[in-house]
Amino acid sequence: ARDLAVWRAHDLKIPIALVSATPSLETWLAGKSGRYQHLRLDQRAQGAGLPKVNLINTKDARNQFSPGDEDRPIEKISLSKPLVNAVRENLASKKQSLILINRRGFAPVLSCNACSWLSKCHQCSSYLVMHKAGALGHKASLSCHHCGLMRPVPSSCPDCGNVDLKPLGQGTQKIEDAIASLWSSARVLRIDTDSSRTSKGAEALFQEIHNGSADIVVGTQMIAKGHDYQNIGLVAVLDADNRLFSQDFRAAERLFAQLVQVAGRAGRASRDGEDGGNIYIETQFPDAAVFQYLLKHDVDGFLSYIAGEREEAKLPPFTYQGLVHAEAKSLEKALHFLGSLKGRLKGAGLITKDLQVYDPVPRSMMKIAGSERAQLVVESSDRRTLQDALEWIDRDLREISQGRISKGSKVRWLIERDPISI
């Protein structure tokens, strides 16, 4: 959408303003190089200070409740001691708290301790997520967040018959229950796609925050950006490490952007010299660059750091990429389809020192809704060379296809230019 808007403005010869607290690396470099005029807003609209960033090392035993703690919760909870104390103080000061965990449902997977059975989805390369009763139906259920498959929660293990099944991990519903057990008098509101679909709708839920009907809000990335909350004094991010390590080289950039955006929800109504609120981040890796630059609210420093990493590794935006997707009933068919394409590229003399074509590999989410998926990365340091190669690929595949499905092997294919995730 951004690139299309830039092109339309260029075509119509009119100005375009790209506005963000967290610009992409590509946009930031365009501003640094002078291609874009860079306008900076270095302080909040009403002059309040930026929120104070607090990192909670979850590997440090001192940050966890122990049996000797006087204020230890009656039930075992998954929140750290510094965070519980901070929320308690925030409630006492009549401020709202925002708890972000980017995972809906009660638990990401159901497990059997006896035989190690896991609630896998039979149609996807993922697990069925456990949802408590009332979220997706009258009874607790297992749901795939990729294909939509739903199953009732089994009363015993399907493999060994063990009745002691355990939910692993935590989602918004589990955190909602934990908070309700800690502060029974607090008004807790959960906002995710489940709650917005089954109750009043997203707008009505957000209105409850704005009019002060909620003391503690638990939600996914739906609550993280674009909302002008007026009484949020504390923002907490749980399981931040979930997006820190990934096969996608943009994972750290996306995490940093999300943390900056959600931190900006705190202290928005404060004025000159007033407290800008607090953000607490639970992590096992507090020394990671993402968190260290966030401590200083140094967006430029972080983008400069990852620009150096990308340039050294010859990754976008210092090189250009295209992605050929293939989807079939079997992984072998998809890989063979892309392997044959690479062979034809080589035979046509298109694979040179200026154009690199990697071997076809399965997608990170290999199977969705019964279809197996593979990908082929095409890369060049020259934009024109890459575009010519992708045009050749498009013509070549169309000759053997009906629409975007190959005639013989029935492989569905798609070409993605400048892929935003690999």
Tab-separated table of C-alpha atoms in Angstrom:
chain	number	residue	atom	x	y	z
A	1	ALA	CA	0.000	0.000	0.000
A	2	ARG	CA	2.814	2.392	0.871
A	3	ASP	CA	4.728	1.721	-2.363
A	4	LEU	CA	1.559	2.084	-4.461
A	5	ALA	CA	0.767	5.407	-2.772
A	6	VAL	CA	4.316	6.651	-3.449
A	7	TRP	CA	4.014	5.654	-7.110
A	8	ARG	CA	0.591	7.316	-7.508
A	9	ALA	CA	1.916	10.561	-6.002
A	10	HIS	CA	4.878	10.413	-8.400
A	11	ASP	CA	2.587	9.714	-11.357
A	12	LEU	CA	0.235	12.574	-10.431
A	13	LYS	CA	3.154	14.893	-9.567
A	14	ILE	CA	1.762	15.690	-6.113
A	15	PRO	CA	3.399	15.595	-2.667
A	16	ILE	CA	2.977	12.598	-0.381
A	17	ALA	CA	3.571	12.474	3.384
A	18	LEU	CA	4.644	9.164	4.941
A	19	VAL	CA	3.946	9.522	8.668
A	20	SER	CA	5.138	7.115	11.342
A	21	ALA	CA	6.910	6.992	14.691
A	22	THR	CA	8.591	3.841	13.377
A	23	PRO	CA	9.410	4.173	9.653
A	24	SER	CA	10.548	1.092	7.788
A	25	LEU	CA	14.280	0.791	7.137
A	26	GLU	CA	13.665	1.437	3.423
A	27	THR	CA	11.809	4.709	4.119
A	28	TRP	CA	14.327	5.806	6.753
A	29	LEU	CA	17.268	5.267	4.350
A	30	ALA	CA	15.432	7.207	1.641
A	31	GLY	CA	15.161	10.107	4.095
A	32	LYS	CA	18.829	9.834	5.090
A	33	SER	CA	19.993	9.805	1.465
A	34	GLY	CA	17.935	12.864	0.529
A	35	ARG	CA	15.462	11.053	-1.739
A	36	TYR	CA	12.734	12.020	0.744
A	37	GLN	CA	12.526	15.203	2.780
A	38	HIS	CA	12.823	14.141	6.418
A	39	LEU	CA	10.632	16.100	8.859
A	40	ARG	CA	11.117	15.246	12.527
A	41	LEU	CA	8.737	15.544	15.489
A	42	ASP	CA	11.032	15.159	18.486
A	43	GLN	CA	8.521	15.580	21.310
A	44	ARG	CA	4.955	14.702	22.191
A	45	ALA	CA	2.126	16.973	21.128
A	46	GLN	CA	1.458	18.327	24.630
A	47	GLY	CA	5.085	18.309	25.783
A	48	ALA	CA	4.917	15.325	28.165
A	49	GLY	CA	7.973	13.163	28.671
A	50	LEU	CA	8.361	9.824	26.900
A	51	PRO	CA	7.351	6.726	28.863
A	52	LYS	CA	10.032	5.159	31.034
A	53	VAL	CA	11.119	1.741	29.723
A	54	ASN	CA	11.610	-1.030	32.315
A	55	LEU	CA	13.078	-4.393	31.277
A	56	ILE	CA	12.171	-7.411	33.423
A	57	ASN	CA	14.627	-10.292	33.083
A	58	THR	CA	12.409	-13.371	33.450
A	59	LYS	CA	15.474	-15.607	33.950
A	60	ASP	CA	16.295	-13.750	37.181
A	61	ALA	CA	14.732	-15.661	40.098
A	62	ARG	CA	14.381	-12.403	42.046
A	63	ASN	CA	11.738	-11.290	39.551
A	64	GLN	CA	9.531	-14.317	40.286
A	65	PHE	CA	7.312	-14.894	43.306
A	66	SER	CA	8.674	-17.282	45.941
A	67	PRO	CA	6.829	-19.068	48.782
A	68	GLY	CA	8.151	-16.588	51.378
A	69	ASP	CA	6.739	-13.457	49.712
A	70	GLU	CA	4.053	-11.792	51.822
A	71	ASP	CA	2.247	-10.401	48.750
A	72	ARG	CA	2.500	-13.663	46.836
A	73	PRO	CA	-0.732	-14.459	44.881
A	74	ILE	CA	-2.829	-17.326	46.183
A	75	GLU	CA	-2.826	-18.996	42.778
A	76	LYS	CA	0.266	-19.546	40.657
A	77	ILE	CA	0.341	-16.940	37.894
A	78	SER	CA	2.558	-16.279	34.891
A	79	LEU	CA	3.198	-12.598	35.642
A	80	SER	CA	6.506	-11.438	37.127
A	81	LYS	CA	6.754	-9.832	40.556
A	82	PRO	CA	7.896	-6.362	39.327
A	83	LEU	CA	4.999	-6.244	36.869
A	84	VAL	CA	2.397	-7.263	39.460
A	85	ASN	CA	3.690	-4.591	41.849
A	86	ALA	CA	3.672	-1.963	39.086
A	87	VAL	CA	0.071	-2.765	38.074
A	88	ARG	CA	-0.943	-2.645	41.744
A	89	GLU	CA	0.558	0.858	42.101
A	90	ASN	CA	-1.015	1.982	38.843
A	91	LEU	CA	-4.459	0.839	40.012
A	92	ALA	CA	-3.969	2.741	43.279
A	93	SER	CA	-3.247	5.923	41.310
A	94	LYS	CA	-6.540	5.499	39.367
A	95	LYS	CA	-4.726	4.919	36.065
A	96	GLN	CA	-5.527	2.283	33.467
A	97	SER	CA	-3.102	-0.532	32.570
A	98	LEU	CA	-2.590	-2.037	29.113
A	99	ILE	CA	-1.264	-5.630	28.894
A	100	LEU	CA	-0.087	-6.767	25.450
A	101	ILE	CA	0.404	-10.428	24.596
A	102	ASN	CA	0.408	-11.142	20.898
A	103	ARG	CA	-1.330	-14.501	21.147
A	104	ARG	CA	-5.078	-15.002	21.437
A	105	GLY	CA	-6.790	-17.973	23.036
A	106	PHE	CA	-6.089	-19.630	26.377
A	107	ALA	CA	-2.991	-21.674	25.501
A	108	PRO	CA	-1.090	-22.193	22.203
A	109	VAL	CA	-1.098	-25.987	22.534
A	110	LEU	CA	-2.604	-28.838	24.596
A	111	SER	CA	-0.199	-31.576	25.692
A	112	CYS	CA	-0.171	-35.053	27.255
A	113	ASN	CA	2.643	-35.544	29.771
A	114	ALA	CA	2.403	-39.326	29.544
A	115	CYS	CA	3.074	-39.824	25.811
A	116	SER	CA	4.020	-36.318	24.603
A	117	TRP	CA	0.919	-36.016	22.393
A	118	LEU	CA	0.346	-32.456	21.160
A	119	SER	CA	-2.783	-30.895	19.702
A	120	LYS	CA	-1.543	-30.704	16.114
A	121	CYS	CA	-3.710	-29.492	13.252
A	122	HIS	CA	-4.151	-32.257	10.655
A	123	GLN	CA	-4.510	-29.700	7.849
A	124	CYS	CA	-1.648	-27.316	8.695
A	125	SER	CA	1.922	-27.269	9.983
A	126	SER	CA	0.718	-25.776	13.246
A	127	TYR	CA	-1.037	-26.600	16.499
A	128	LEU	CA	-4.651	-26.283	17.536
A	129	VAL	CA	-4.956	-23.445	20.051
A	130	MET	CA	-7.028	-24.031	23.171
A	131	HIS	CA	-9.881	-21.563	23.742
A	132	LYS	CA	-11.894	-21.528	26.950
A	133	ALA	CA	-15.680	-21.916	26.970
A	134	GLY	CA	-17.552	-18.889	25.685
A	135	ALA	CA	-14.820	-17.642	23.364
A	136	LEU	CA	-15.703	-19.583	20.206
A	137	GLY	CA	-18.663	-21.579	21.498
A	138	HIS	CA	-20.469	-22.783	24.593
A	139	LYS	CA	-17.723	-25.305	25.388
A	140	ALA	CA	-13.933	-25.161	25.465
A	141	SER	CA	-12.501	-25.892	22.030
A	142	LEU	CA	-9.346	-26.362	19.998
A	143	SER	CA	-8.976	-24.093	16.970
A	144	CYS	CA	-6.429	-23.670	14.176
A	145	HIS	CA	-5.690	-19.990	13.592
A	146	HIS	CA	-4.556	-20.702	10.018
A	147	CYS	CA	-7.258	-22.863	8.421
A	148	GLY	CA	-10.103	-22.397	10.920
A	149	LEU	CA	-10.438	-26.093	11.846
A	150	MET	CA	-12.238	-26.540	15.181
A	151	ARG	CA	-12.374	-29.531	17.505
A	152	PRO	CA	-13.792	-30.073	21.004
A	153	VAL	CA	-11.213	-30.389	23.771
A	154	PRO	CA	-10.717	-34.167	24.251
A	155	SER	CA	-11.556	-35.603	27.664
A	156	SER	CA	-8.469	-37.830	27.437
A	157	CYS	CA	-5.365	-38.199	25.298
A	158	PRO	CA	-6.305	-39.580	21.835
A	159	ASP	CA	-3.102	-41.674	21.790
A	160	CYS	CA	-2.719	-43.145	25.290
A	161	GLY	CA	-5.982	-42.348	27.121
A	162	ASN	CA	-4.345	-40.214	29.824
A	163	VAL	CA	-6.958	-37.825	31.273
A	164	ASP	CA	-4.408	-35.354	32.656
A	165	LEU	CA	-3.957	-33.044	29.655
A	166	LYS	CA	-2.045	-29.809	30.228
A	167	PRO	CA	-2.291	-26.472	28.365
A	168	LEU	CA	1.179	-25.175	27.445
A	169	GLY	CA	2.003	-21.473	27.158
A	170	GLN	CA	-0.350	-18.570	27.570
A	171	GLY	CA	-2.694	-16.404	25.527
A	172	THR	CA	-4.974	-13.438	26.189
A	173	GLN	CA	-7.652	-15.567	27.882
A	174	LYS	CA	-5.200	-17.102	30.347
A	175	ILE	CA	-3.727	-13.707	31.227
A	176	GLU	CA	-7.257	-12.325	31.658
A	177	ASP	CA	-8.017	-15.096	34.178
A	178	ALA	CA	-4.730	-14.519	36.036
A	179	ILE	CA	-5.412	-10.796	36.380
A	180	ALA	CA	-8.991	-11.411	37.534
A	181	SER	CA	-7.675	-13.742	40.257
A	182	LEU	CA	-5.176	-11.107	41.431
A	183	TRP	CA	-7.475	-8.097	41.456
A	184	SER	CA	-11.046	-9.313	41.807
A	185	SER	CA	-12.405	-5.783	42.185
A	186	ALA	CA	-10.676	-4.454	39.040
A	187	ARG	CA	-12.628	-4.182	35.799
A	188	VAL	CA	-10.751	-6.334	33.271
A	189	LEU	CA	-11.379	-6.013	29.527
A	190	ARG	CA	-9.993	-8.387	26.878
A	191	ILE	CA	-9.664	-7.165	23.290
A	192	ASP	CA	-8.731	-9.614	20.534
A	193	THR	CA	-10.424	-10.961	17.422
A	194	ASP	CA	-12.348	-13.481	19.557
A	195	SER	CA	-13.871	-10.902	21.908
A	196	SER	CA	-14.570	-8.370	19.151
A	197	ARG	CA	-16.350	-11.027	17.083
A	198	THR	CA	-18.482	-12.577	19.817
A	199	SER	CA	-19.536	-9.590	21.912
A	200	LYS	CA	-20.022	-5.900	21.175
A	201	GLY	CA	-17.576	-5.422	18.335
A	202	ALA	CA	-14.158	-3.766	18.390
A	203	GLU	CA	-15.345	-0.148	18.378
A	204	ALA	CA	-17.596	-0.675	21.396
A	205	LEU	CA	-14.754	-2.397	23.261
A	206	PHE	CA	-12.353	0.474	22.566
A	207	GLN	CA	-15.003	2.922	23.721
A	208	GLU	CA	-14.991	1.184	27.110
A	209	ILE	CA	-11.325	2.102	27.439
A	210	HIS	CA	-11.910	5.708	26.434
A	211	ASN	CA	-14.805	6.251	28.848
A	212	GLY	CA	-12.962	4.656	31.785
A	213	SER	CA	-15.092	1.503	32.093
A	214	ALA	CA	-11.983	-0.721	32.214
A	215	ASP	CA	-9.128	-0.680	34.730
A	216	ILE	CA	-6.923	-3.299	33.061
A	217	VAL	CA	-6.999	-4.059	29.334
A	218	VAL	CA	-5.542	-7.302	27.982
A	219	GLY	CA	-5.162	-7.620	24.229
A	220	THR	CA	-3.236	-8.536	21.110
A	221	GLN	CA	-1.653	-6.133	18.621
A	222	MET	CA	-5.143	-4.701	17.995
A	223	ILE	CA	-4.543	-2.444	21.014
A	224	ALA	CA	-0.946	-1.525	20.173
A	225	LYS	CA	-1.142	1.425	17.785
A	226	GLY	CA	-3.345	4.170	16.437
A	227	HIS	CA	-5.460	4.676	19.568
A	228	ASP	CA	-5.467	7.886	21.606
A	229	TYR	CA	-6.048	6.504	25.108
A	230	GLN	CA	-6.202	9.297	27.672
A	231	ASN	CA	-5.682	7.533	31.014
A	232	ILE	CA	-3.148	4.759	30.372
A	233	GLY	CA	-0.402	4.990	32.972
A	234	LEU	CA	1.223	1.608	32.416
A	235	VAL	CA	1.854	-0.606	29.388
A	236	ALA	CA	3.178	-4.163	29.787
A	237	VAL	CA	4.462	-6.473	27.043
A	238	LEU	CA	4.481	-10.202	27.800
A	239	ASP	CA	6.479	-12.806	25.891
A	240	ALA	CA	8.314	-10.196	23.812
A	241	ASP	CA	10.929	-12.806	22.874
A	242	ASN	CA	8.355	-14.677	20.795
A	243	ARG	CA	9.099	-12.338	17.880
A	244	LEU	CA	12.754	-11.676	18.644
A	245	PHE	CA	14.148	-14.758	16.902
A	246	SER	CA	12.738	-15.808	13.551
A	247	GLN	CA	13.738	-17.088	10.128
A	248	ASP	CA	12.500	-13.715	8.816
A	249	PHE	CA	15.338	-11.180	8.811
A	250	ARG	CA	12.821	-8.372	9.445
A	251	ALA	CA	11.630	-9.884	12.756
A	252	ALA	CA	13.704	-7.595	14.997
A	253	GLU	CA	12.643	-4.499	13.032
A	254	ARG	CA	8.972	-5.444	13.371
A	255	LEU	CA	9.310	-6.146	17.101
A	256	PHE	CA	11.030	-2.804	17.714
A	257	ALA	CA	8.293	-0.974	15.793
A	258	GLN	CA	5.552	-2.704	17.779
A	259	LEU	CA	7.231	-1.923	21.113
A	260	VAL	CA	7.689	1.756	20.236
A	261	GLN	CA	4.076	1.978	19.093
A	262	VAL	CA	2.581	0.301	22.171
A	263	ALA	CA	4.845	2.354	24.473
A	264	GLY	CA	3.316	5.434	22.887
A	265	ARG	CA	-0.105	4.505	24.322
A	266	ALA	CA	1.098	5.448	27.840
A	267	GLY	CA	0.901	8.969	29.217
A	268	ARG	CA	-0.764	10.496	26.147
A	269	ALA	CA	-2.834	12.975	28.182
A	270	SER	CA	0.162	14.230	30.175
A	271	ARG	CA	1.308	17.804	29.611
A	272	ASP	CA	4.549	19.785	29.834
A	273	GLY	CA	6.934	18.197	32.283
A	274	GLU	CA	4.463	15.579	33.479
A	275	ASP	CA	5.176	11.868	33.787
A	276	GLY	CA	4.926	10.050	30.446
A	277	GLY	CA	3.920	6.725	31.996
A	278	ASN	CA	5.783	3.411	32.149
A	279	ILE	CA	6.283	0.429	29.861
A	280	TYR	CA	7.354	-2.933	31.308
A	281	ILE	CA	8.770	-5.598	29.001
A	282	GLU	CA	9.259	-9.198	30.117
A	283	THR	CA	12.207	-10.808	28.316
A	284	GLN	CA	14.922	-13.405	28.759
A	285	PHE	CA	17.329	-11.340	26.635
A	286	PRO	CA	17.429	-7.782	28.040
A	287	ASP	CA	20.803	-7.132	26.372
A	288	ALA	CA	19.396	-7.626	22.851
A	289	ALA	CA	19.804	-4.571	20.612
A	290	VAL	CA	16.017	-4.196	20.239
A	291	PHE	CA	15.579	-3.579	23.963
A	292	GLN	CA	18.748	-1.548	24.513
A	293	TYR	CA	17.817	0.997	21.836
A	294	LEU	CA	14.253	1.058	23.154
A	295	LEU	CA	15.557	2.024	26.608
A	296	LYS	CA	16.867	5.242	25.037
A	297	HIS	CA	13.897	5.697	22.658
A	298	ASP	CA	16.561	5.776	19.943
A	299	VAL	CA	14.732	4.906	16.723
A	300	ASP	CA	17.501	6.362	14.522
A	301	GLY	CA	20.159	4.415	16.415
A	302	PHE	CA	18.308	1.131	16.034
A	303	LEU	CA	17.631	1.638	12.321
A	304	SER	CA	21.278	2.559	11.777
A	305	TYR	CA	22.303	-0.615	13.630
A	306	ILE	CA	20.119	-2.964	11.555
A	307	ALA	CA	21.109	-1.113	8.356
A	308	GLY	CA	24.704	-2.102	9.107
A	309	GLU	CA	23.658	-5.709	9.703
A	310	ARG	CA	21.654	-5.865	6.471
A	311	GLU	CA	24.399	-4.279	4.378
A	312	GLU	CA	26.988	-6.719	5.729
A	313	ALA	CA	24.690	-9.689	5.014
A	314	LYS	CA	23.655	-8.257	1.610
A	315	LEU	CA	19.971	-8.315	2.490
A	316	PRO	CA	17.236	-5.842	1.431
A	317	PRO	CA	17.249	-2.914	1.036
A	318	PHE	CA	20.872	-3.368	-0.066
A	319	THR	CA	19.801	-6.016	-2.536
A	320	TYR	CA	16.507	-6.767	-4.303
A	321	GLN	CA	14.437	-9.916	-4.047
A	322	GLY	CA	11.562	-11.678	-5.718
A	323	LEU	CA	9.728	-14.735	-4.424
A	324	VAL	CA	8.049	-17.447	-6.472
A	325	HIS	CA	5.428	-19.303	-4.417
A	326	ALA	CA	4.214	-22.797	-5.300
A	327	GLU	CA	1.305	-24.629	-3.686
A	328	ALA	CA	0.310	-28.256	-4.369
A	329	LYS	CA	-1.257	-31.338	-2.790
A	330	SER	CA	2.217	-32.722	-2.073
A	331	LEU	CA	5.460	-30.964	-1.151
A	332	GLU	CA	7.356	-33.020	-3.739
A	333	LYS	CA	5.195	-31.575	-6.528
A	334	ALA	CA	5.732	-28.000	-5.356
A	335	LEU	CA	9.509	-28.442	-4.995
A	336	HIS	CA	9.780	-30.203	-8.387
A	337	PHE	CA	7.795	-27.398	-10.040
A	338	LEU	CA	10.173	-24.746	-8.681
A	339	GLY	CA	13.252	-26.906	-9.361
A	340	SER	CA	12.223	-27.217	-13.015
A	341	LEU	CA	11.765	-23.442	-13.180
A	342	LYS	CA	15.288	-22.914	-11.853
A	343	GLY	CA	16.592	-25.365	-14.465
A	344	ARG	CA	14.904	-23.400	-17.269
A	345	LEU	CA	16.342	-20.147	-15.907
A	346	LYS	CA	19.808	-21.681	-15.960
A	347	GLY	CA	19.267	-23.064	-19.474
A	348	ALA	CA	18.238	-19.621	-20.714
A	349	GLY	CA	21.478	-18.156	-19.345
A	350	LEU	CA	19.708	-15.868	-16.874
A	351	ILE	CA	21.524	-17.108	-13.748
A	352	THR	CA	24.703	-15.028	-13.715
A	353	LYS	CA	26.910	-13.269	-11.173
A	354	ASP	CA	24.334	-10.458	-11.220
A	355	LEU	CA	21.324	-12.720	-10.578
A	356	GLN	CA	21.202	-15.411	-7.915
A	357	VAL	CA	18.477	-18.051	-7.760
A	358	TYR	CA	18.423	-20.138	-4.584
A	359	ASP	CA	17.279	-23.746	-4.382
A	360	PRO	CA	13.556	-24.243	-3.751
A	361	VAL	CA	12.703	-24.868	-0.090
A	362	PRO	CA	9.504	-25.454	1.928
A	363	ARG	CA	7.813	-22.364	3.372
A	364	SER	CA	8.239	-21.752	7.109
A	365	MET	CA	4.531	-22.594	7.440
A	366	MET	CA	4.804	-25.539	5.076
A	367	LYS	CA	1.203	-26.741	5.079
A	368	ILE	CA	-2.018	-24.725	5.309
A	369	ALA	CA	-5.542	-26.098	4.780
A	370	GLY	CA	-4.161	-29.289	3.249
A	371	SER	CA	-1.938	-27.587	0.659
A	372	GLU	CA	1.851	-27.980	0.788
A	373	ARG	CA	3.843	-24.815	0.077
A	374	ALA	CA	7.346	-24.109	-1.225
A	375	GLN	CA	9.236	-21.032	-2.354
A	376	LEU	CA	12.079	-19.965	-4.665
A	377	VAL	CA	14.057	-16.793	-3.904
A	378	VAL	CA	15.417	-14.746	-6.808
A	379	GLU	CA	17.923	-12.043	-5.838
A	380	SER	CA	19.985	-9.351	-7.499
A	381	SER	CA	21.935	-6.258	-6.499
A	382	ASP	CA	20.445	-4.508	-9.534
A	383	ARG	CA	16.732	-3.661	-9.648
A	384	ARG	CA	16.470	-3.789	-13.466
A	385	THR	CA	18.136	-7.205	-13.643
A	386	LEU	CA	15.683	-8.606	-11.078
A	387	GLN	CA	12.649	-7.126	-12.816
A	388	ASP	CA	13.722	-8.573	-16.185
A	389	ALA	CA	14.157	-12.010	-14.593
A	390	LEU	CA	10.735	-11.880	-12.912
A	391	GLU	CA	9.101	-10.853	-16.199
A	392	TRP	CA	10.774	-13.836	-17.892
A	393	ILE	CA	9.535	-16.143	-15.120
A	394	ASP	CA	6.004	-14.793	-15.468
A	395	ARG	CA	5.956	-15.417	-19.229
A	396	ASP	CA	7.500	-18.868	-18.822
A	397	LEU	CA	5.007	-20.034	-16.191
A	398	ARG	CA	1.996	-18.642	-18.054
A	399	GLU	CA	2.911	-20.769	-21.097
A	400	ILE	CA	2.471	-23.959	-19.068
A	401	SER	CA	-0.476	-22.789	-16.982
A	402	GLN	CA	-4.170	-22.123	-17.107
A	403	GLY	CA	-4.386	-18.846	-15.211
A	404	ARG	CA	-1.940	-19.389	-12.324
A	405	ILE	CA	-2.312	-23.181	-12.095
A	406	SER	CA	0.071	-25.403	-14.051
A	407	LYS	CA	-1.732	-27.636	-16.555
A	408	GLY	CA	0.066	-30.896	-15.826
A	409	SER	CA	0.932	-30.954	-12.128
A	410	LYS	CA	-1.883	-28.623	-10.973
A	411	VAL	CA	0.538	-26.486	-8.977
A	412	ARG	CA	-0.753	-23.034	-8.033
A	413	TRP	CA	1.948	-20.365	-8.332
A	414	LEU	CA	2.435	-16.697	-7.527
A	415	ILE	CA	5.246	-14.161	-8.033
A	416	GLU	CA	5.858	-11.678	-5.217
A	417	ARG	CA	8.112	-8.705	-5.856
A	418	ASP	CA	9.930	-7.186	-2.853
A	419	PRO	CA	8.450	-9.740	-0.416
A	420	ILE	CA	7.768	-8.325	3.041
A	421	SER	CA	8.369	-11.684	4.739
A	422	ILE	CA	10.239	-14.832	3.751
